[in-house]
Short mmCIF file of C-alpha atoms in Angstrom, two decimals:
data_model
loop_
_atom_site.label_atom_id
_atom_site.label_comp_id
_atom_site.label_asym_id
_atom_site.label_seq_id
_atom_site.Cartn_x
_atom_site.Cartn_y
_atom_site.Cartn_z
CA UNK A 30 79.38 46.17 115.95
CA UNK A 31 77.64 47.28 112.78
CA UNK A 32 77.78 50.92 113.90
CA UNK A 33 81.47 50.58 114.64
CA UNK A 34 82.13 49.07 111.21
CA UNK A 35 80.16 51.83 109.52
CA UNK A 36 82.16 54.42 111.41
CA UNK A 37 85.46 52.83 110.35
CA UNK A 38 84.36 52.68 106.71
CA UNK A 39 83.32 56.33 106.75
CA UNK A 40 86.56 57.37 108.43
CA UNK A 41 88.58 55.43 105.87
CA UNK A 42 86.70 57.03 102.98
CA UNK A 43 87.22 60.52 104.39
CA UNK A 44 90.93 59.86 104.86
CA UNK A 45 91.23 58.65 101.26
CA UNK A 46 89.46 61.70 99.85
CA UNK A 47 91.52 64.10 101.95
CA UNK A 48 94.73 62.51 100.64
CA UNK A 49 93.62 62.59 97.01
CA UNK A 50 95.72 65.27 95.18
CA UNK A 51 92.83 66.26 92.90
CA UNK A 52 90.97 67.63 95.91
CA UNK A 53 93.91 69.07 97.87
CA UNK A 54 94.07 72.81 98.59
CA UNK A 55 97.14 73.96 100.44
CA UNK A 56 97.70 77.45 101.84
CA UNK A 57 101.17 78.46 100.62
CA UNK A 58 100.95 82.16 101.46
CA UNK A 59 103.85 82.13 103.92
CA UNK A 60 106.02 80.13 101.51
CA UNK A 61 105.74 82.36 98.46
CA UNK A 62 104.04 85.69 99.28
CA UNK A 63 106.05 88.31 101.13
CA UNK A 64 104.44 90.96 103.31
CA UNK A 65 100.95 89.85 102.18
CA UNK A 66 99.04 92.27 104.44
CA UNK A 67 101.31 95.32 103.99
CA UNK A 68 102.29 95.40 107.66
CA UNK A 69 105.72 96.51 106.44
CA UNK A 70 104.31 99.08 104.05
CA UNK A 71 105.21 98.36 100.44
CA UNK A 72 108.27 96.26 101.26
CA UNK A 73 108.62 93.48 98.62
CA UNK A 74 105.87 95.02 96.46
CA UNK A 75 106.15 97.03 93.28
CA UNK A 76 103.61 99.84 93.29
CA UNK A 77 102.51 103.06 91.62
CA UNK A 78 99.97 105.71 92.70
CA UNK A 79 98.96 103.91 95.89
CA UNK A 80 99.48 104.81 99.56
CA UNK A 81 99.55 102.82 102.78
CA UNK A 82 96.83 103.56 105.32
CA UNK A 83 96.33 102.60 108.98
CA UNK A 84 92.81 103.84 109.73
CA UNK A 85 89.85 101.48 110.25
CA UNK A 86 87.68 102.74 107.39
CA UNK A 87 88.26 99.67 105.19
CA UNK A 88 86.09 97.00 106.77
CA UNK A 89 88.01 94.04 105.28
CA UNK A 90 91.51 95.07 106.30
CA UNK A 91 93.73 92.59 108.14
CA UNK A 92 96.14 93.82 110.79
CA UNK A 93 97.19 97.45 111.06
CA UNK A 94 97.82 98.50 107.45
CA UNK A 95 96.10 98.34 104.09
CA UNK A 96 96.83 100.17 100.81
CA UNK A 97 94.57 102.51 98.92
CA UNK A 98 94.02 105.29 96.48
CA UNK A 99 91.40 107.90 97.35
CA UNK A 100 90.13 110.99 95.57
CA UNK A 101 87.13 113.20 96.26
CA UNK A 102 83.64 111.79 95.85
CA UNK A 103 82.39 111.93 92.29
CA UNK A 104 85.94 111.82 90.90
CA UNK A 105 87.80 108.79 89.58
CA UNK A 106 91.06 107.33 90.82
CA UNK A 107 94.09 107.33 88.55
CA UNK A 108 95.51 104.13 87.09
CA UNK A 109 97.61 102.36 89.70
CA UNK A 110 98.90 98.97 90.79
CA UNK A 111 100.58 96.98 93.50
CA UNK A 112 102.21 93.72 92.43
CA UNK A 113 104.71 91.07 93.41
CA UNK A 114 106.61 88.46 91.43
CA UNK A 115 106.38 85.05 93.10
CA UNK A 116 109.28 82.72 92.34
CA UNK A 117 110.10 79.09 92.97
CA UNK A 118 106.50 78.00 92.40
CA UNK A 119 105.85 74.38 91.43
CA UNK A 120 103.94 74.34 88.15
CA UNK A 121 100.25 73.77 88.65
CA UNK A 122 96.99 75.51 89.47
CA UNK A 123 96.71 78.19 92.17
CA UNK A 124 94.14 80.50 93.69
CA UNK A 125 94.97 84.05 94.73
CA UNK A 126 92.58 85.73 97.18
CA UNK A 127 92.62 89.30 98.51
CA UNK A 128 90.37 91.67 100.39
CA UNK A 129 89.58 94.58 98.11
CA UNK A 130 87.06 97.21 97.14
CA UNK A 131 86.24 99.68 94.36
CA UNK A 132 83.48 102.08 95.35
CA UNK A 133 82.11 105.53 94.59
CA UNK A 134 81.35 106.96 98.02
CA UNK A 135 78.56 109.21 96.81
CA UNK A 136 76.71 106.19 95.39
CA UNK A 137 77.80 103.05 97.22
CA UNK A 138 75.01 100.97 95.74
CA UNK A 139 76.24 101.40 92.16
CA UNK A 140 78.72 98.79 90.94
CA UNK A 141 82.04 100.31 89.84
CA UNK A 142 84.42 98.96 87.21
CA UNK A 143 88.08 99.03 86.22
CA UNK A 144 89.70 97.44 89.31
CA UNK A 145 91.02 93.87 89.43
CA UNK A 146 92.77 91.24 91.47
CA UNK A 147 95.12 89.61 88.95
CA UNK A 148 97.52 86.72 88.59
CA UNK A 149 99.47 86.38 85.36
CA UNK A 150 96.93 86.87 82.54
CA UNK A 151 93.88 86.04 84.68
CA UNK A 152 91.90 88.63 86.64
CA UNK A 153 88.75 89.09 88.69
CA UNK A 154 86.84 92.38 88.81
CA UNK A 155 86.58 94.14 92.19
CA UNK A 156 83.45 95.98 93.35
CA UNK A 157 82.15 96.42 96.94
CA UNK A 158 84.34 95.53 99.93
CA UNK A 159 84.79 91.76 99.92
CA UNK A 160 87.20 88.88 99.38
CA UNK A 161 87.98 88.30 95.69
CA UNK A 162 89.74 85.30 94.17
CA UNK A 163 91.33 84.45 90.85
CA UNK A 164 92.45 81.00 89.71
CA UNK A 165 95.51 80.72 87.49
CA UNK A 166 97.97 78.21 86.11
CA UNK A 167 101.74 78.48 86.59
CA UNK A 168 103.90 77.05 83.82
CA UNK A 169 107.19 78.93 84.29
CA UNK A 170 107.78 78.40 88.00
CA UNK A 171 106.87 82.00 88.73
CA UNK A 172 103.91 84.37 88.54
CA UNK A 173 103.16 88.08 88.85
CA UNK A 174 100.18 88.73 91.12
CA UNK A 175 98.53 91.81 92.55
CA UNK A 176 95.88 94.52 92.35
CA UNK A 177 95.42 97.10 89.60
CA UNK A 178 93.17 99.91 88.43
CA UNK A 179 92.74 100.71 84.74
CA UNK A 180 90.23 103.43 83.84
CA UNK A 181 88.51 102.77 87.16
CA UNK A 182 85.21 104.48 87.97
CA UNK A 183 85.46 104.47 91.78
CA UNK A 184 86.86 107.21 93.98
CA UNK A 185 88.14 104.87 96.73
CA UNK A 186 89.95 101.62 95.99
CA UNK A 187 91.73 99.40 98.51
CA UNK A 188 93.34 96.02 98.94
CA UNK A 189 94.84 93.95 101.75
CA UNK A 190 95.38 90.42 103.06
CA UNK A 191 96.62 88.58 99.98
CA UNK A 192 96.47 84.79 100.28
CA UNK A 193 97.79 82.08 97.97
CA UNK A 194 96.55 78.49 97.76
CA UNK A 195 98.04 75.64 95.74
CA UNK A 196 95.14 73.72 94.23
CA UNK A 197 96.74 70.91 92.31
CA UNK A 198 99.78 69.80 90.37
CA UNK A 199 97.77 69.50 87.17
CA UNK A 200 100.06 68.49 84.29
CA UNK A 201 97.15 68.54 81.87
CA UNK A 202 96.24 72.13 82.75
CA UNK A 203 99.89 73.21 82.55
CA UNK A 204 100.34 71.68 79.11
CA UNK A 205 97.04 73.16 77.96
CA UNK A 206 98.30 76.60 78.91
CA UNK A 207 101.58 75.94 77.08
CA UNK A 208 99.62 74.83 74.00
CA UNK A 209 97.71 78.13 74.09
CA UNK A 210 101.02 79.97 73.98
CA UNK A 211 102.22 77.80 71.11
CA UNK A 212 99.09 78.56 69.11
CA UNK A 213 99.44 82.29 69.74
CA UNK A 214 103.13 82.21 68.79
CA UNK A 215 102.36 80.46 65.50
CA UNK A 216 100.18 83.40 64.49
CA UNK A 217 103.27 85.64 64.61
CA UNK A 218 105.43 83.55 62.28
CA UNK A 219 103.97 85.05 59.10
CA UNK A 220 104.63 88.63 60.27
CA UNK A 221 107.61 90.69 59.14
CA UNK A 222 110.44 90.58 61.69
CA UNK A 223 114.22 90.28 61.95
CA UNK A 224 115.43 87.01 60.41
CA UNK A 225 117.31 85.74 63.45
CA UNK A 226 114.33 86.38 65.69
CA UNK A 227 112.02 84.45 63.39
CA UNK A 228 114.46 81.53 63.42
CA UNK A 229 114.47 81.51 67.24
CA UNK A 230 110.70 81.86 67.37
CA UNK A 231 110.23 78.80 65.16
CA UNK A 232 112.72 76.82 67.24
CA UNK A 233 110.99 77.82 70.49
CA UNK A 234 107.60 76.86 69.04
CA UNK A 235 108.92 73.47 67.97
CA UNK A 236 110.47 72.81 71.39
CA UNK A 237 107.27 73.81 73.17
CA UNK A 238 105.12 71.63 70.94
CA UNK A 239 107.40 68.68 71.62
CA UNK A 240 106.99 69.32 75.35
CA UNK A 241 103.21 69.35 74.99
CA UNK A 242 103.24 66.15 72.93
CA UNK A 243 105.49 64.36 75.43
CA UNK A 244 102.72 64.95 78.05
CA UNK A 245 105.08 64.56 81.02
CA UNK A 246 105.61 68.18 82.04
CA UNK A 247 109.27 67.43 82.73
CA UNK A 248 110.72 70.52 81.02
CA UNK A 249 107.70 72.79 80.85
CA UNK A 250 109.12 75.74 82.80
CA UNK A 251 112.30 76.04 80.72
CA UNK A 252 110.40 75.56 77.48
CA UNK A 253 107.74 78.10 78.41
CA UNK A 254 110.33 80.73 79.36
CA UNK A 255 112.14 80.26 76.07
CA UNK A 256 108.89 80.59 74.12
CA UNK A 257 107.82 83.72 76.00
CA UNK A 258 111.16 85.42 75.44
CA UNK A 259 111.09 84.51 71.76
CA UNK A 260 107.57 85.89 71.41
CA UNK A 261 108.42 89.13 73.21
CA UNK A 262 111.46 89.71 70.99
CA UNK A 263 109.44 88.87 67.87
CA UNK A 264 106.62 91.25 68.82
CA UNK A 265 109.08 94.10 69.38
CA UNK A 266 110.67 93.48 65.99
CA UNK A 267 107.28 93.16 64.27
CA UNK A 268 106.21 96.53 65.65
CA UNK A 269 109.47 98.15 64.54
CA UNK A 270 109.18 96.85 60.98
CA UNK A 271 105.52 97.89 60.85
CA UNK A 272 106.55 101.42 61.87
CA UNK A 273 109.22 101.41 59.17
CA UNK A 274 106.71 100.31 56.54
CA UNK A 275 104.34 103.08 57.62
CA UNK A 276 107.15 105.65 57.32
CA UNK A 277 108.02 104.38 53.83
CA UNK A 278 104.39 104.59 52.74
CA UNK A 279 104.06 108.15 54.04
CA UNK A 280 107.34 109.19 52.37
CA UNK A 281 106.16 107.80 49.03
CA UNK A 282 102.95 109.80 49.35
CA UNK A 283 105.03 112.92 50.04
CA UNK A 284 107.27 112.16 47.04
CA UNK A 285 104.29 112.04 44.70
CA UNK A 286 105.23 111.86 41.02
CA UNK A 287 108.81 112.99 41.64
CA UNK A 288 108.46 116.29 39.79
CA UNK A 289 109.12 118.62 42.73
CA UNK A 290 112.41 120.07 43.95
CA UNK A 291 114.59 117.75 46.00
CA UNK A 292 112.77 114.61 44.80
CA UNK A 293 116.05 112.82 44.08
CA UNK A 294 117.20 113.13 47.71
CA UNK A 295 113.88 111.92 49.10
CA UNK A 296 113.83 109.03 46.64
CA UNK A 297 117.33 107.99 47.77
CA UNK A 298 116.18 107.97 51.39
CA UNK A 299 113.11 105.91 50.45
CA UNK A 300 115.28 103.37 48.64
CA UNK A 301 117.64 103.11 51.62
CA UNK A 302 114.69 102.49 53.93
CA UNK A 303 113.20 99.94 51.55
CA UNK A 304 116.52 98.10 51.53
CA UNK A 305 116.41 97.83 55.31
CA UNK A 306 112.81 96.65 55.06
CA UNK A 307 113.65 93.97 52.51
CA UNK A 308 116.79 92.41 54.01
CA UNK A 309 115.20 91.81 57.45
CA UNK A 310 118.54 91.98 59.25
CA UNK A 311 118.13 95.27 61.15
CA UNK A 312 117.49 95.37 64.89
CA UNK A 313 115.09 97.85 66.45
CA UNK A 314 117.79 100.49 67.02
CA UNK A 315 118.84 100.43 63.37
CA UNK A 316 115.21 100.61 62.28
CA UNK A 317 114.60 103.63 64.51
CA UNK A 318 117.61 105.38 62.94
CA UNK A 319 116.30 104.55 59.46
CA UNK A 320 112.87 105.97 60.28
CA UNK A 321 114.44 109.16 61.67
CA UNK A 322 116.56 109.60 58.53
CA UNK A 323 113.53 109.08 56.30
CA UNK A 324 111.43 111.57 58.27
CA UNK A 325 114.24 114.13 58.05
CA UNK A 326 114.43 113.63 54.28
CA UNK A 327 110.68 114.05 53.94
CA UNK A 328 110.79 117.25 56.02
CA UNK A 329 113.64 118.65 53.89
CA UNK A 330 111.61 117.85 50.76
CA UNK A 331 108.57 119.66 52.15
CA UNK A 332 110.71 122.66 53.10
CA UNK A 333 112.12 122.80 49.54
CA UNK A 334 108.56 122.95 48.23
CA UNK A 335 106.97 125.18 50.86
CA UNK A 336 103.94 127.25 49.98
CA UNK A 337 102.34 130.31 51.52
CA UNK A 338 103.63 133.09 53.76
CA UNK A 339 106.18 132.36 56.47
CA UNK A 340 105.33 133.54 59.99
CA UNK A 341 107.13 136.47 61.61
CA UNK A 342 109.07 135.16 64.60
CA UNK A 343 110.94 136.99 67.34
CA UNK A 344 113.35 135.17 69.64
CA UNK A 345 113.20 136.63 73.14
CA UNK A 346 116.76 137.58 74.10
CA UNK A 347 116.08 136.42 77.66
CA UNK A 348 116.91 132.78 78.21
CA UNK A 349 117.93 130.35 80.93
CA UNK A 350 120.39 127.50 80.66
CA UNK A 351 121.92 124.78 82.76
CA UNK A 352 124.46 122.14 81.90
CA UNK A 353 122.31 119.99 79.61
CA UNK A 354 119.13 122.05 79.23
CA UNK A 355 118.06 125.51 78.05
CA UNK A 356 114.82 127.51 78.02
CA UNK A 357 113.56 130.18 75.65
CA UNK A 358 110.54 132.32 74.79
CA UNK A 359 109.27 133.66 71.49
CA UNK A 360 106.48 135.60 69.79
CA UNK A 361 104.86 134.64 66.49
CA UNK A 362 102.78 136.85 64.22
CA UNK A 363 101.80 137.26 60.59
CA UNK A 364 99.66 134.13 60.31
CA UNK A 365 96.66 132.82 62.20
CA UNK A 366 97.08 130.08 64.81
CA UNK A 367 95.00 127.73 62.64
CA UNK A 368 97.62 127.98 59.88
CA UNK A 369 100.49 126.79 62.10
CA UNK A 370 101.73 123.22 61.97
CA UNK A 371 104.21 123.65 64.81
CA UNK A 372 106.34 126.17 66.64
CA UNK A 373 109.25 125.94 69.03
CA UNK A 374 113.03 126.35 69.17
CA UNK A 375 115.86 124.93 67.10
CA UNK A 376 119.53 124.85 68.01
CA UNK A 377 122.99 123.92 66.78
CA UNK A 378 126.65 124.57 67.46
CA UNK A 379 126.65 126.49 64.17
CA UNK A 380 125.55 130.17 64.18
CA UNK A 381 122.48 129.67 61.94
CA UNK A 382 120.51 126.68 63.28
CA UNK A 383 117.51 125.36 61.34
CA UNK A 384 114.80 122.83 62.14
CA UNK A 385 116.88 120.23 60.27
CA UNK A 386 119.46 120.44 63.06
CA UNK A 387 117.73 119.97 66.43
CA UNK A 388 114.28 121.23 67.34
CA UNK A 389 111.75 121.03 70.14
CA UNK A 390 108.09 121.86 70.56
CA UNK A 391 108.08 121.00 74.28
CA UNK A 392 107.09 123.88 76.51
CA UNK A 393 106.12 124.89 80.03
CA UNK A 394 103.22 127.27 80.58
CA UNK A 395 104.09 130.27 82.77
CA UNK A 396 102.86 133.68 81.57
CA UNK A 397 103.20 132.29 78.07
CA UNK A 398 105.17 129.41 76.65
CA UNK A 399 108.69 128.61 77.81
CA UNK A 400 110.26 126.17 75.34
CA UNK A 401 112.56 123.44 76.68
CA UNK A 402 115.72 122.32 74.87
CA UNK A 403 117.13 119.07 76.27
CA UNK A 404 120.10 116.73 75.78
CA UNK A 405 122.65 119.50 75.38
CA UNK A 406 126.32 119.01 76.21
CA UNK A 407 127.82 120.77 79.25
CA UNK A 408 130.30 123.62 78.73
CA UNK A 409 129.39 123.99 75.06
CA UNK A 410 128.60 126.99 72.83
CA UNK A 411 125.18 126.73 71.21
CA UNK A 412 123.06 128.98 69.04
CA UNK A 413 119.33 128.83 69.66
CA UNK A 414 116.45 130.50 67.86
CA UNK A 415 112.70 130.38 67.75
CA UNK A 416 110.79 129.15 64.71
CA UNK A 417 107.24 128.64 63.51
CA UNK A 418 106.12 126.49 60.57
CA UNK A 419 102.85 126.66 58.67
CA UNK A 420 100.89 123.72 57.31
CA UNK A 421 102.38 124.63 53.94
CA UNK A 422 105.87 124.16 55.46
CA UNK A 423 106.76 127.84 55.24
CA UNK A 424 109.14 128.46 58.15
CA UNK A 425 109.86 131.73 59.88
CA UNK A 426 112.91 132.08 62.14
CA UNK A 427 113.82 134.54 64.85
CA UNK A 428 117.34 135.80 65.43
CA UNK A 429 119.87 133.33 66.81
CA UNK A 430 120.99 133.80 70.41
CA UNK A 431 124.36 132.54 71.63
CA UNK A 432 124.09 130.30 74.70
CA UNK A 433 126.96 128.70 76.61
CA UNK A 434 125.94 125.78 78.80
CA UNK A 435 127.53 125.56 82.24
CA UNK A 436 129.64 122.70 83.63
CA UNK A 437 127.52 119.93 85.08
CA UNK A 438 127.06 119.80 88.84
CA UNK A 439 128.49 116.92 90.87
CA UNK A 440 126.25 116.87 93.95
CA UNK A 441 126.02 113.39 95.51
CA UNK A 442 123.68 112.00 98.14
CA UNK A 443 122.89 109.07 100.37
CA UNK A 444 119.84 108.09 102.39
CA UNK A 445 119.79 105.86 105.47
CA UNK A 446 116.52 103.99 104.62
CA UNK A 447 115.43 104.57 108.21
CA UNK A 448 111.68 104.67 107.60
CA UNK A 449 108.98 102.27 106.42
CA UNK A 450 109.31 100.97 102.86
CA UNK A 451 106.79 103.36 101.30
CA UNK A 452 108.39 106.39 103.00
CA UNK A 453 111.86 105.22 101.94
CA UNK A 454 110.74 104.87 98.33
CA UNK A 455 109.08 108.30 98.38
CA UNK A 456 112.09 110.01 99.95
CA UNK A 457 114.58 108.33 97.63
CA UNK A 458 112.56 109.42 94.60
CA UNK A 459 112.26 112.98 95.86
CA UNK A 460 115.92 113.38 96.81
CA UNK A 461 117.17 111.73 93.62
CA UNK A 462 114.97 113.95 91.46
CA UNK A 463 116.00 117.11 93.32
CA UNK A 464 119.71 116.32 93.03
CA UNK A 465 119.32 115.57 89.32
CA UNK A 466 117.73 119.00 88.82
CA UNK A 467 120.46 120.77 90.76
CA UNK A 468 123.20 118.99 88.80
CA UNK A 469 121.37 119.82 85.57
CA UNK A 470 120.80 123.50 86.37
CA UNK A 471 123.87 124.42 88.45
CA UNK A 472 127.60 123.73 88.57
CA UNK A 473 127.78 123.01 92.30
CA UNK A 474 130.66 120.68 93.09
CA UNK A 475 131.90 118.94 96.22
CA UNK A 476 128.55 118.88 98.03
CA UNK A 477 127.32 115.60 99.52
CA UNK A 478 123.84 115.29 101.05
CA UNK A 479 123.41 112.94 104.01
CA UNK A 480 119.65 112.33 104.24
CA UNK A 481 118.09 110.70 107.31
CA UNK A 482 114.54 109.65 108.17
CA UNK A 483 112.75 111.29 111.09
CA UNK A 484 109.30 109.93 111.88
CA UNK A 485 108.15 113.13 113.65
CA UNK A 486 109.67 115.56 111.14
CA UNK A 487 106.75 117.31 109.39
CA UNK A 488 108.79 118.58 106.42
CA UNK A 489 112.58 118.72 106.62
CA UNK A 490 115.46 119.93 108.80
CA UNK A 491 118.84 120.63 107.26
CA UNK A 492 122.24 122.23 107.71
CA UNK A 493 124.48 124.16 105.34
CA UNK A 494 126.89 121.22 105.31
CA UNK A 495 124.46 118.83 103.60
CA UNK A 496 122.89 117.02 106.58
CA UNK A 497 119.10 116.57 106.19
CA UNK A 498 116.29 114.97 108.16
CA UNK A 499 112.95 114.34 106.47
CA UNK A 500 109.72 112.66 107.51
#
């Protein structure tokens, strides 16, 4: 009888503990995580610089497929990620687990760094092949989770078999996380930003603090989203105004004592920029335009007060052009390379372009530099010429060359998404990029590409009419 009573008491205690929410751990992988083991490739995942793999080399893989990045032994993988946004999550504490590794195959005993399993702003470092977990708190009803490499030291990194567990509906932890955001947001209030954004930031902080003080968690998700959006907008504005202040400071240093030629024009530009800085009503686009105008004024001032010998520049009469892009070559002599500040091409619709019109220093390397002029208008007459500028702002120009851009191409395309998700993404990117280049560099019209997936196609099959099969 006593043994039976003891058994009943123990069973009752175990039942009570198992029902207690503070000790519950529920697997919610199937509810919130999609394609957690990559059996459908990268479907439902956002990714960059990773590939799916079906071999058996990764000892912790689950099912047929895992994802990886591999480079030769002794080298380091590039930055990459695979991530997924989980929505509809009840606020509370969760644990994300995944099989992963970060190794250097020529020294498997050495611990590598720079690879993580992450969830929101929490992360766990990944080393040898194993299961890794990270605990995090959800306060917005959603979370971004995944795997990433940042300055990783391994040559082979992998992940697979993501799992999600709900630990507890912990109002205290949720409100603690919200309070952390409130405290961080308050540190931004004293920074320079657009007036309307500061007003919203203060209102979002107040609403979030009230939610924390109420201690019920009833409106945490909505309040947290509002605060995050207010902080993001404020940070963008703060950065823009900081850039404007830096440009003003640099322009004042260029202006000096105001005794040089063109000082009145530069001073006017400085005053205009200072007005934008002081009234705090400009958005980021207006600030960017103000910075550009100030930099142009400073450049014009430096050109008016150039010193030293200008380089000798020859514009190569050979050029290439498309509808919105042109290419040119040049030669520069008369000064040493160490004396040059920059060199490139300038262009305008007027016959004598200068660097105060449009200019580029972008180039491709192919038997010398080929400079790239972008953002042109189709079917337009331009004049392009090479230039080189010394550190004393002495500018040498080559002769102007007349260039007429061609009409823009109108090639269209469609793809049947007939392959696995990673192949579909790769093919769409490749076809879209190729068509963009053809439309940019030719005037082909009336051509439509019908692209289809073929699993056994090693490269591509195609017809003159626009039908294609790729693998």
